[in-house]
mmCIF file with all atom_site columns, C-alpha atoms in Angstrom:
data_model
loop_
_atom_site.group_PDB
_atom_site.id
_atom_site.type_symbol
_atom_site.label_atom_id
_atom_site.label_alt_id
_atom_site.label_comp_id
_atom_site.label_asym_id
_atom_site.label_entity_id
_atom_site.label_seq_id
_atom_site.pdbx_PDB_ins_code
_atom_site.Cartn_x
_atom_site.Cartn_y
_atom_site.Cartn_z
_atom_site.occupancy
_atom_site.B_iso_or_equiv
_atom_site.pdbx_formal_charge
_atom_site.auth_seq_id
_atom_site.auth_comp_id
_atom_site.auth_asym_id
_atom_site.auth_atom_id
_atom_site.pdbx_PDB_model_num
ATOM 1   C CA . MET A 1 1   ? -1.313 129.552 147.475 1.00 0.00 ? 242 MET A CA 1
ATOM 2   C CA . GLN A 1 2   ? 1.490  127.193 148.416 1.00 0.00 ? 243 GLN A CA 1
ATOM 3   C CA . ASP A 1 3   ? -1.426 124.815 147.723 1.00 0.00 ? 244 ASP A CA 1
ATOM 4   C CA . ASP A 1 4   ? -2.340 127.046 144.086 1.00 0.00 ? 245 ASP A CA 1
ATOM 5   C CA . ASP A 1 5   ? 1.683  126.685 144.143 1.00 0.00 ? 246 ASP A CA 1
ATOM 6   C CA . ARG A 1 6   ? 1.961  123.348 144.774 1.00 0.00 ? 247 ARG A CA 1
ATOM 7   C CA . ARG A 1 7   ? -0.703 121.642 141.808 1.00 0.00 ? 248 ARG A CA 1
ATOM 8   C CA . LEU A 1 8   ? 0.879  123.958 139.348 1.00 0.00 ? 249 LEU A CA 1
ATOM 9   C CA . VAL A 1 9   ? 4.451  122.945 139.147 1.00 0.00 ? 250 VAL A CA 1
ATOM 10  C CA . THR A 1 10  ? 3.132  119.325 139.619 1.00 0.00 ? 251 THR A CA 1
ATOM 11  C CA . ALA A 1 11  ? 0.585  119.937 136.028 1.00 0.00 ? 252 ALA A CA 1
ATOM 12  C CA . ILE A 1 12  ? 3.926  121.983 134.502 1.00 0.00 ? 253 ILE A CA 1
ATOM 13  C CA . LEU A 1 13  ? 6.670  118.859 135.583 1.00 0.00 ? 254 LEU A CA 1
ATOM 14  C CA . SER A 1 14  ? 3.709  116.631 134.272 1.00 0.00 ? 255 SER A CA 1
ATOM 15  C CA . GLY A 1 15  ? 3.298  117.516 130.861 1.00 0.00 ? 256 GLY A CA 1
ATOM 16  C CA . GLU A 1 16  ? 1.789  120.753 130.562 1.00 0.00 ? 257 GLU A CA 1
ATOM 17  C CA . PRO A 1 17  ? 4.292  123.412 130.221 1.00 0.00 ? 258 PRO A CA 1
ATOM 18  C CA . ASP A 1 18  ? 2.080  126.177 128.767 1.00 0.00 ? 259 ASP A CA 1
ATOM 19  C CA . ARG A 1 19  ? 1.101  126.362 132.139 1.00 0.00 ? 260 ARG A CA 1
ATOM 20  C CA . PHE A 1 20  ? 4.151  128.206 132.828 1.00 0.00 ? 261 PHE A CA 1
ATOM 21  C CA . ALA A 1 21  ? 3.317  131.126 132.456 1.00 0.00 ? 262 ALA A CA 1
ATOM 22  C CA . GLU A 1 22  ? 0.647  131.772 135.432 1.00 0.00 ? 263 GLU A CA 1
ATOM 23  C CA . LEU A 1 23  ? 3.821  130.404 137.173 1.00 0.00 ? 264 LEU A CA 1
ATOM 24  C CA . VAL A 1 24  ? 5.271  133.276 135.683 1.00 0.00 ? 265 VAL A CA 1
ATOM 25  C CA . GLU A 1 25  ? 2.411  135.735 136.864 1.00 0.00 ? 266 GLU A CA 1
ATOM 26  C CA . ARG A 1 26  ? 1.724  135.302 139.880 1.00 0.00 ? 267 ARG A CA 1
ATOM 27  C CA . HIS A 1 27  ? 4.680  135.141 141.457 1.00 0.00 ? 268 HIS A CA 1
ATOM 28  C CA . THR A 1 28  ? 6.544  137.958 139.217 1.00 0.00 ? 269 THR A CA 1
ATOM 29  C CA . PRO A 1 29  ? 5.567  141.365 142.000 1.00 0.00 ? 270 PRO A CA 1
ATOM 30  C CA . ALA A 1 30  ? 7.153  139.236 144.315 1.00 0.00 ? 271 ALA A CA 1
ATOM 31  C CA . VAL A 1 31  ? 9.950  138.476 142.073 1.00 0.00 ? 272 VAL A CA 1
ATOM 32  C CA . ARG A 1 32  ? 10.488 141.984 140.738 1.00 0.00 ? 273 ARG A CA 1
ATOM 33  C CA . ARG A 1 33  ? 10.383 143.389 144.208 1.00 0.00 ? 274 ARG A CA 1
ATOM 34  C CA . ILE A 1 34  ? 13.921 141.132 145.990 1.00 0.00 ? 275 ILE A CA 1
ATOM 35  C CA . VAL A 1 35  ? 15.260 142.223 142.899 1.00 0.00 ? 276 VAL A CA 1
ATOM 36  C CA . GLY A 1 36  ? 13.878 145.962 143.016 1.00 0.00 ? 277 GLY A CA 1
ATOM 37  C CA . ARG A 1 37  ? 16.100 145.898 146.151 1.00 0.00 ? 278 ARG A CA 1
ATOM 38  C CA . ASP A 1 38  ? 19.770 145.829 144.237 1.00 0.00 ? 279 ASP A CA 1
ATOM 39  C CA . VAL A 1 39  ? 19.161 146.991 141.480 1.00 0.00 ? 280 VAL A CA 1
ATOM 40  C CA . ARG A 1 40  ? 17.831 150.520 140.573 1.00 0.00 ? 281 ARG A CA 1
ATOM 41  C CA . ASP A 1 41  ? 18.120 150.392 136.492 1.00 0.00 ? 282 ASP A CA 1
ATOM 42  C CA . ALA A 1 42  ? 14.948 149.313 135.651 1.00 0.00 ? 283 ALA A CA 1
ATOM 43  C CA . GLY A 1 43  ? 16.460 147.370 132.795 1.00 0.00 ? 284 GLY A CA 1
ATOM 44  C CA . LEU A 1 44  ? 18.589 145.304 134.103 1.00 0.00 ? 285 LEU A CA 1
ATOM 45  C CA . ARG A 1 45  ? 15.350 145.021 136.952 1.00 0.00 ? 286 ARG A CA 1
ATOM 46  C CA . ASP A 1 46  ? 13.986 143.609 133.990 1.00 0.00 ? 287 ASP A CA 1
ATOM 47  C CA . GLU A 1 47  ? 16.323 141.367 132.605 1.00 0.00 ? 288 GLU A CA 1
ATOM 48  C CA . LEU A 1 48  ? 16.777 140.038 136.511 1.00 0.00 ? 289 LEU A CA 1
ATOM 49  C CA . VAL A 1 49  ? 13.187 138.947 136.931 1.00 0.00 ? 290 VAL A CA 1
ATOM 50  C CA . GLN A 1 50  ? 14.016 137.574 132.982 1.00 0.00 ? 291 GLN A CA 1
ATOM 51  C CA . THR A 1 51  ? 16.378 135.066 133.935 1.00 0.00 ? 292 THR A CA 1
ATOM 52  C CA . THR A 1 52  ? 15.072 134.212 137.088 1.00 0.00 ? 293 THR A CA 1
ATOM 53  C CA . PHE A 1 53  ? 12.281 132.577 135.845 1.00 0.00 ? 294 PHE A CA 1
ATOM 54  C CA . LEU A 1 54  ? 14.810 131.685 132.855 1.00 0.00 ? 295 LEU A CA 1
ATOM 55  C CA . LEU A 1 55  ? 16.897 129.852 135.863 1.00 0.00 ? 296 LEU A CA 1
ATOM 56  C CA . ALA A 1 56  ? 13.624 128.762 137.294 1.00 0.00 ? 297 ALA A CA 1
ATOM 57  C CA . PHE A 1 57  ? 11.750 126.583 134.198 1.00 0.00 ? 298 PHE A CA 1
ATOM 58  C CA . ARG A 1 58  ? 15.174 124.996 133.393 1.00 0.00 ? 299 ARG A CA 1
ATOM 59  C CA . GLY A 1 59  ? 15.399 124.248 137.132 1.00 0.00 ? 300 GLY A CA 1
ATOM 60  C CA . LEU A 1 60  ? 11.848 123.573 137.980 1.00 0.00 ? 301 LEU A CA 1
ATOM 61  C CA . ARG A 1 61  ? 12.519 119.368 138.234 1.00 0.00 ? 302 ARG A CA 1
ATOM 62  C CA . ARG A 1 62  ? 14.779 120.207 141.516 1.00 0.00 ? 303 ARG A CA 1
ATOM 63  C CA . LEU A 1 63  ? 12.661 121.242 143.819 1.00 0.00 ? 304 LEU A CA 1
ATOM 64  C CA . GLU A 1 64  ? 12.247 119.063 146.054 1.00 0.00 ? 305 GLU A CA 1
ATOM 65  C CA . THR A 1 65  ? 9.315  120.861 147.342 1.00 0.00 ? 306 THR A CA 1
ATOM 66  C CA . PRO A 1 66  ? 6.934  122.399 145.692 1.00 0.00 ? 307 PRO A CA 1
ATOM 67  C CA . GLU A 1 67  ? 4.826  124.295 148.726 1.00 0.00 ? 308 GLU A CA 1
ATOM 68  C CA . ARG A 1 68  ? 8.208  126.413 148.345 1.00 0.00 ? 309 ARG A CA 1
ATOM 69  C CA . LEU A 1 69  ? 8.245  127.657 145.466 1.00 0.00 ? 310 LEU A CA 1
ATOM 70  C CA . GLU A 1 70  ? 8.003  131.272 145.974 1.00 0.00 ? 311 GLU A CA 1
ATOM 71  C CA . ALA A 1 71  ? 11.212 130.440 149.608 1.00 0.00 ? 312 ALA A CA 1
ATOM 72  C CA . TRP A 1 72  ? 12.692 129.509 145.881 1.00 0.00 ? 313 TRP A CA 1
ATOM 73  C CA . LEU A 1 73  ? 12.322 132.066 143.818 1.00 0.00 ? 314 LEU A CA 1
ATOM 74  C CA . ALA A 1 74  ? 13.698 134.389 146.062 1.00 0.00 ? 315 ALA A CA 1
ATOM 75  C CA . ARG A 1 75  ? 16.316 132.899 146.073 1.00 0.00 ? 316 ARG A CA 1
ATOM 76  C CA . ILE A 1 76  ? 17.451 131.806 142.254 1.00 0.00 ? 317 ILE A CA 1
ATOM 77  C CA . ALA A 1 77  ? 16.764 136.073 142.449 1.00 0.00 ? 318 ALA A CA 1
ATOM 78  C CA . ARG A 1 78  ? 18.683 136.980 144.974 1.00 0.00 ? 319 ARG A CA 1
ATOM 79  C CA . ASN A 1 79  ? 21.815 134.145 143.621 1.00 0.00 ? 320 ASN A CA 1
ATOM 80  C CA . ALA A 1 80  ? 20.623 135.975 140.033 1.00 0.00 ? 321 ALA A CA 1
ATOM 81  C CA . VAL A 1 81  ? 21.518 139.809 141.363 1.00 0.00 ? 322 VAL A CA 1
ATOM 82  C CA . SER A 1 82  ? 23.973 138.734 143.273 1.00 0.00 ? 323 SER A CA 1
ATOM 83  C CA . ASP A 1 83  ? 26.401 137.214 140.077 1.00 0.00 ? 324 ASP A CA 1
ATOM 84  C CA . GLU A 1 84  ? 25.117 140.259 138.040 1.00 0.00 ? 325 GLU A CA 1
ATOM 85  C CA . LEU A 1 85  ? 26.849 142.496 140.110 1.00 0.00 ? 326 LEU A CA 1
ATOM 86  C CA . ALA A 1 86  ? 29.856 140.453 141.231 1.00 0.00 ? 327 ALA A CA 1
ATOM 87  C CA . ARG A 1 87  ? 30.163 141.093 137.358 1.00 0.00 ? 328 ARG A CA 1
ATOM 88  C CA . ARG A 1 88  ? 29.812 144.324 136.611 1.00 0.00 ? 329 ARG A CA 1
ATOM 89  C CA . ALA A 1 89  ? 32.841 145.037 139.091 1.00 0.00 ? 330 ALA A CA 1
ATOM 90  C CA . THR A 1 90  ? 34.740 141.934 137.955 1.00 0.00 ? 331 THR A CA 1
ATOM 91  C CA . ARG A 1 91  ? 34.299 143.982 134.006 1.00 0.00 ? 332 ARG A CA 1
ATOM 92  C CA . SER A 1 92  ? 33.853 147.979 135.968 1.00 0.00 ? 333 SER A CA 1
ATOM 93  C CA . GLY A 1 93  ? 38.148 148.235 135.908 1.00 0.00 ? 334 GLY A CA 1
ATOM 94  C CA . ARG A 1 94  ? 37.049 149.868 139.482 1.00 0.00 ? 335 ARG A CA 1
ATOM 95  C CA . GLU A 1 95  ? 39.785 149.787 141.511 1.00 0.00 ? 336 GLU A CA 1
ATOM 96  C CA . VAL A 1 96  ? 39.503 149.563 145.645 1.00 0.00 ? 337 VAL A CA 1
ATOM 97  C CA . ALA A 1 97  ? 41.090 149.610 149.260 1.00 0.00 ? 338 ALA A CA 1
ATOM 98  C CA . LEU A 1 98  ? 39.510 146.986 151.392 1.00 0.00 ? 339 LEU A CA 1
ATOM 99  C CA . ASP A 1 99  ? 40.244 148.452 154.365 1.00 0.00 ? 340 ASP A CA 1
ATOM 100 C CA . GLY A 1 100 ? 43.796 147.980 154.498 1.00 0.00 ? 341 GLY A CA 1
ATOM 101 C CA . LEU A 1 101 ? 44.251 145.301 151.836 1.00 0.00 ? 342 LEU A CA 1
ATOM 102 C CA . ASP A 1 102 ? 46.520 147.222 149.255 1.00 0.00 ? 343 ASP A CA 1
ATOM 103 C CA . VAL A 1 103 ? 44.867 146.593 146.227 1.00 0.00 ? 344 VAL A CA 1
ATOM 104 C CA . ALA A 1 104 ? 45.972 148.802 143.901 1.00 0.00 ? 345 ALA A CA 1
ATOM 105 C CA . SER A 1 105 ? 50.195 148.225 145.145 1.00 0.00 ? 346 SER A CA 1
ATOM 106 C CA . ARG A 1 106 ? 50.028 144.751 143.962 1.00 0.00 ? 347 ARG A CA 1
ATOM 107 C CA . GLY A 1 107 ? 51.715 145.056 140.737 1.00 0.00 ? 348 GLY A CA 1
ATOM 108 C CA . ARG A 1 108 ? 48.264 144.855 138.806 1.00 0.00 ? 349 ARG A CA 1
ATOM 109 C CA . GLU A 1 109 ? 47.691 146.440 135.917 1.00 0.00 ? 350 GLU A CA 1
ATOM 110 C CA . GLY A 1 110 ? 43.824 148.305 135.614 1.00 0.00 ? 351 GLY A CA 1
ATOM 111 C CA . GLY A 1 111 ? 42.025 147.512 138.795 1.00 0.00 ? 352 GLY A CA 1
ATOM 112 C CA . THR A 1 112 ? 39.382 144.477 137.062 1.00 0.00 ? 353 THR A CA 1
ATOM 113 C CA . TRP A 1 113 ? 41.339 141.940 138.631 1.00 0.00 ? 354 TRP A CA 1
ATOM 114 C CA . ILE A 1 114 ? 40.400 142.014 142.068 1.00 0.00 ? 355 ILE A CA 1
ATOM 115 C CA . TRP A 1 115 ? 36.833 141.850 141.075 1.00 0.00 ? 356 TRP A CA 1
ATOM 116 C CA . GLU A 1 116 ? 37.967 138.865 139.879 1.00 0.00 ? 357 GLU A CA 1
ATOM 117 C CA . GLU A 1 117 ? 39.263 137.496 142.424 1.00 0.00 ? 358 GLU A CA 1
ATOM 118 C CA . VAL A 1 118 ? 36.497 138.440 144.291 1.00 0.00 ? 359 VAL A CA 1
ATOM 119 C CA . ALA A 1 119 ? 34.073 136.644 141.698 1.00 0.00 ? 360 ALA A CA 1
ATOM 120 C CA . ARG A 1 120 ? 35.876 133.225 143.008 1.00 0.00 ? 361 ARG A CA 1
ATOM 121 C CA . LEU A 1 121 ? 35.107 133.890 146.786 1.00 0.00 ? 362 LEU A CA 1
ATOM 122 C CA . THR A 1 122 ? 32.192 132.144 148.029 1.00 0.00 ? 363 THR A CA 1
ATOM 123 C CA . LYS A 1 123 ? 29.094 133.631 147.491 1.00 0.00 ? 364 LYS A CA 1
ATOM 124 C CA . ASP A 1 124 ? 28.965 135.333 151.085 1.00 0.00 ? 365 ASP A CA 1
ATOM 125 C CA . ALA A 1 125 ? 32.129 136.728 150.662 1.00 0.00 ? 366 ALA A CA 1
ATOM 126 C CA . ARG A 1 126 ? 31.138 138.014 147.649 1.00 0.00 ? 367 ARG A CA 1
ATOM 127 C CA . ASP A 1 127 ? 28.262 139.313 148.655 1.00 0.00 ? 368 ASP A CA 1
ATOM 128 C CA . VAL A 1 128 ? 29.464 141.639 151.061 1.00 0.00 ? 369 VAL A CA 1
ATOM 129 C CA . LEU A 1 129 ? 32.199 143.116 149.829 1.00 0.00 ? 370 LEU A CA 1
ATOM 130 C CA . THR A 1 130 ? 30.777 143.123 146.422 1.00 0.00 ? 371 THR A CA 1
ATOM 131 C CA . LEU A 1 131 ? 27.595 145.078 148.715 1.00 0.00 ? 372 LEU A CA 1
ATOM 132 C CA . ARG A 1 132 ? 30.144 147.000 150.819 1.00 0.00 ? 373 ARG A CA 1
ATOM 133 C CA . TYR A 1 133 ? 33.097 148.268 148.482 1.00 0.00 ? 374 TYR A CA 1
ATOM 134 C CA . ARG A 1 134 ? 31.709 147.686 145.153 1.00 0.00 ? 375 ARG A CA 1
ATOM 135 C CA . GLU A 1 135 ? 27.963 149.425 145.872 1.00 0.00 ? 376 GLU A CA 1
ATOM 136 C CA . GLY A 1 136 ? 30.112 151.541 149.721 1.00 0.00 ? 377 GLY A CA 1
ATOM 137 C CA . LEU A 1 137 ? 26.671 150.528 151.414 1.00 0.00 ? 378 LEU A CA 1
ATOM 138 C CA . SER A 1 138 ? 27.286 150.948 155.179 1.00 0.00 ? 379 SER A CA 1
ATOM 139 C CA . TYR A 1 139 ? 27.556 147.718 157.021 1.00 0.00 ? 380 TYR A CA 1
ATOM 140 C CA . GLY A 1 140 ? 23.819 148.015 158.058 1.00 0.00 ? 381 GLY A CA 1
ATOM 141 C CA . GLU A 1 141 ? 22.763 148.450 155.287 1.00 0.00 ? 382 GLU A CA 1
ATOM 142 C CA . VAL A 1 142 ? 24.471 145.230 154.326 1.00 0.00 ? 383 VAL A CA 1
ATOM 143 C CA . ALA A 1 143 ? 22.543 142.968 156.465 1.00 0.00 ? 384 ALA A CA 1
ATOM 144 C CA . GLY A 1 144 ? 19.021 144.781 155.400 1.00 0.00 ? 385 GLY A CA 1
ATOM 145 C CA . ARG A 1 145 ? 19.790 143.734 152.154 1.00 0.00 ? 386 ARG A CA 1
ATOM 146 C CA . LEU A 1 146 ? 20.447 140.759 153.849 1.00 0.00 ? 387 LEU A CA 1
ATOM 147 C CA . GLY A 1 147 ? 18.815 140.544 155.977 1.00 0.00 ? 388 GLY A CA 1
ATOM 148 C CA . VAL A 1 148 ? 21.467 139.163 158.737 1.00 0.00 ? 389 VAL A CA 1
ATOM 149 C CA . PRO A 1 149 ? 22.328 140.764 161.331 1.00 0.00 ? 390 PRO A CA 1
ATOM 150 C CA . ALA A 1 150 ? 25.430 144.018 160.991 1.00 0.00 ? 391 ALA A CA 1
ATOM 151 C CA . SER A 1 151 ? 27.546 141.616 163.150 1.00 0.00 ? 392 SER A CA 1
ATOM 152 C CA . THR A 1 152 ? 27.273 138.742 160.617 1.00 0.00 ? 393 THR A CA 1
ATOM 153 C CA . VAL A 1 153 ? 27.836 141.284 158.066 1.00 0.00 ? 394 VAL A CA 1
ATOM 154 C CA . ARG A 1 154 ? 31.552 142.386 160.163 1.00 0.00 ? 395 ARG A CA 1
ATOM 155 C CA . GLY A 1 155 ? 31.944 138.861 160.552 1.00 0.00 ? 396 GLY A CA 1
ATOM 156 C CA . ARG A 1 156 ? 31.633 138.135 156.724 1.00 0.00 ? 397 ARG A CA 1
ATOM 157 C CA . ILE A 1 157 ? 33.923 140.876 155.944 1.00 0.00 ? 398 ILE A CA 1
ATOM 158 C CA . TYR A 1 158 ? 36.523 139.444 158.376 1.00 0.00 ? 399 TYR A CA 1
ATOM 159 C CA . GLU A 1 159 ? 36.648 135.805 157.057 1.00 0.00 ? 400 GLU A CA 1
ATOM 160 C CA . ALA A 1 160 ? 36.142 136.925 153.012 1.00 0.00 ? 401 ALA A CA 1
ATOM 161 C CA . ARG A 1 161 ? 38.526 139.859 153.350 1.00 0.00 ? 402 ARG A CA 1
ATOM 162 C CA . ARG A 1 162 ? 40.474 137.166 155.311 1.00 0.00 ? 403 ARG A CA 1
ATOM 163 C CA . ALA A 1 163 ? 40.385 134.363 152.257 1.00 0.00 ? 404 ALA A CA 1
ATOM 164 C CA . LEU A 1 164 ? 41.025 136.944 149.573 1.00 0.00 ? 405 LEU A CA 1
ATOM 165 C CA . ARG A 1 165 ? 44.177 138.035 150.912 1.00 0.00 ? 406 ARG A CA 1
ATOM 166 C CA . ARG A 1 166 ? 45.211 134.902 150.888 1.00 0.00 ? 407 ARG A CA 1
ATOM 167 C CA . ARG A 1 167 ? 44.313 134.953 147.294 1.00 0.00 ? 408 ARG A CA 1
ATOM 168 C CA . LEU A 1 168 ? 46.103 137.707 146.733 1.00 0.00 ? 409 LEU A CA 1
ATOM 169 C CA . GLU A 1 169 ? 49.222 136.214 148.368 1.00 0.00 ? 410 GLU A CA 1
ATOM 170 C CA . VAL A 1 170 ? 49.293 133.102 146.910 1.00 0.00 ? 411 VAL A CA 1
ATOM 171 C CA . LEU A 1 171 ? 49.011 135.491 143.654 1.00 0.00 ? 412 LEU A CA 1
ATOM 172 C CA . GLU A 1 172 ? 52.440 137.491 144.282 1.00 0.00 ? 413 GLU A CA 1
ATOM 173 C CA . GLU A 1 173 ? 54.308 133.811 144.834 1.00 0.00 ? 414 GLU A CA 1
ATOM 174 C CA . GLU A 1 174 ? 53.327 132.944 140.892 1.00 0.00 ? 415 GLU A CA 1
ATOM 175 C CA . PRO A 1 175 ? 55.745 134.109 138.378 1.00 0.00 ? 416 PRO A CA 1
#
């Protein structure tokens, strides 16, 4: 499969862009499984699969190791899901209490602003906070979704909350 991927990517980059459809057909099941881990809505899942391949097409020249195409597509898919979940969390207006980080009393109306601040954090921080507090998953479930040990999730949540708390303190100081 890796050798086939290398040949396919080489053909596409050498002036046969129509062969991208073959790449899509070959890798759609794997991308759909990755997206489906976090997205239950079929319409959104299809949209994110399509987004993954659009981003892959646009960035194919940056793929340094064509043999690693499958891993590269998986990373694009996970990032697309993470970004979409963060966007939806920001738009939702849902207020949250992040384990003692009382965001409701921060003097702002509505709850969307907290997710706007979460969206400004690193990808790892956004992922753990979104899955834990927006999606309501347990530490074990977050670990399963991210493919890391629960201890890593606990550490990431601790660091993410610390970073968010610092951001909120800076906002409180602003006039």
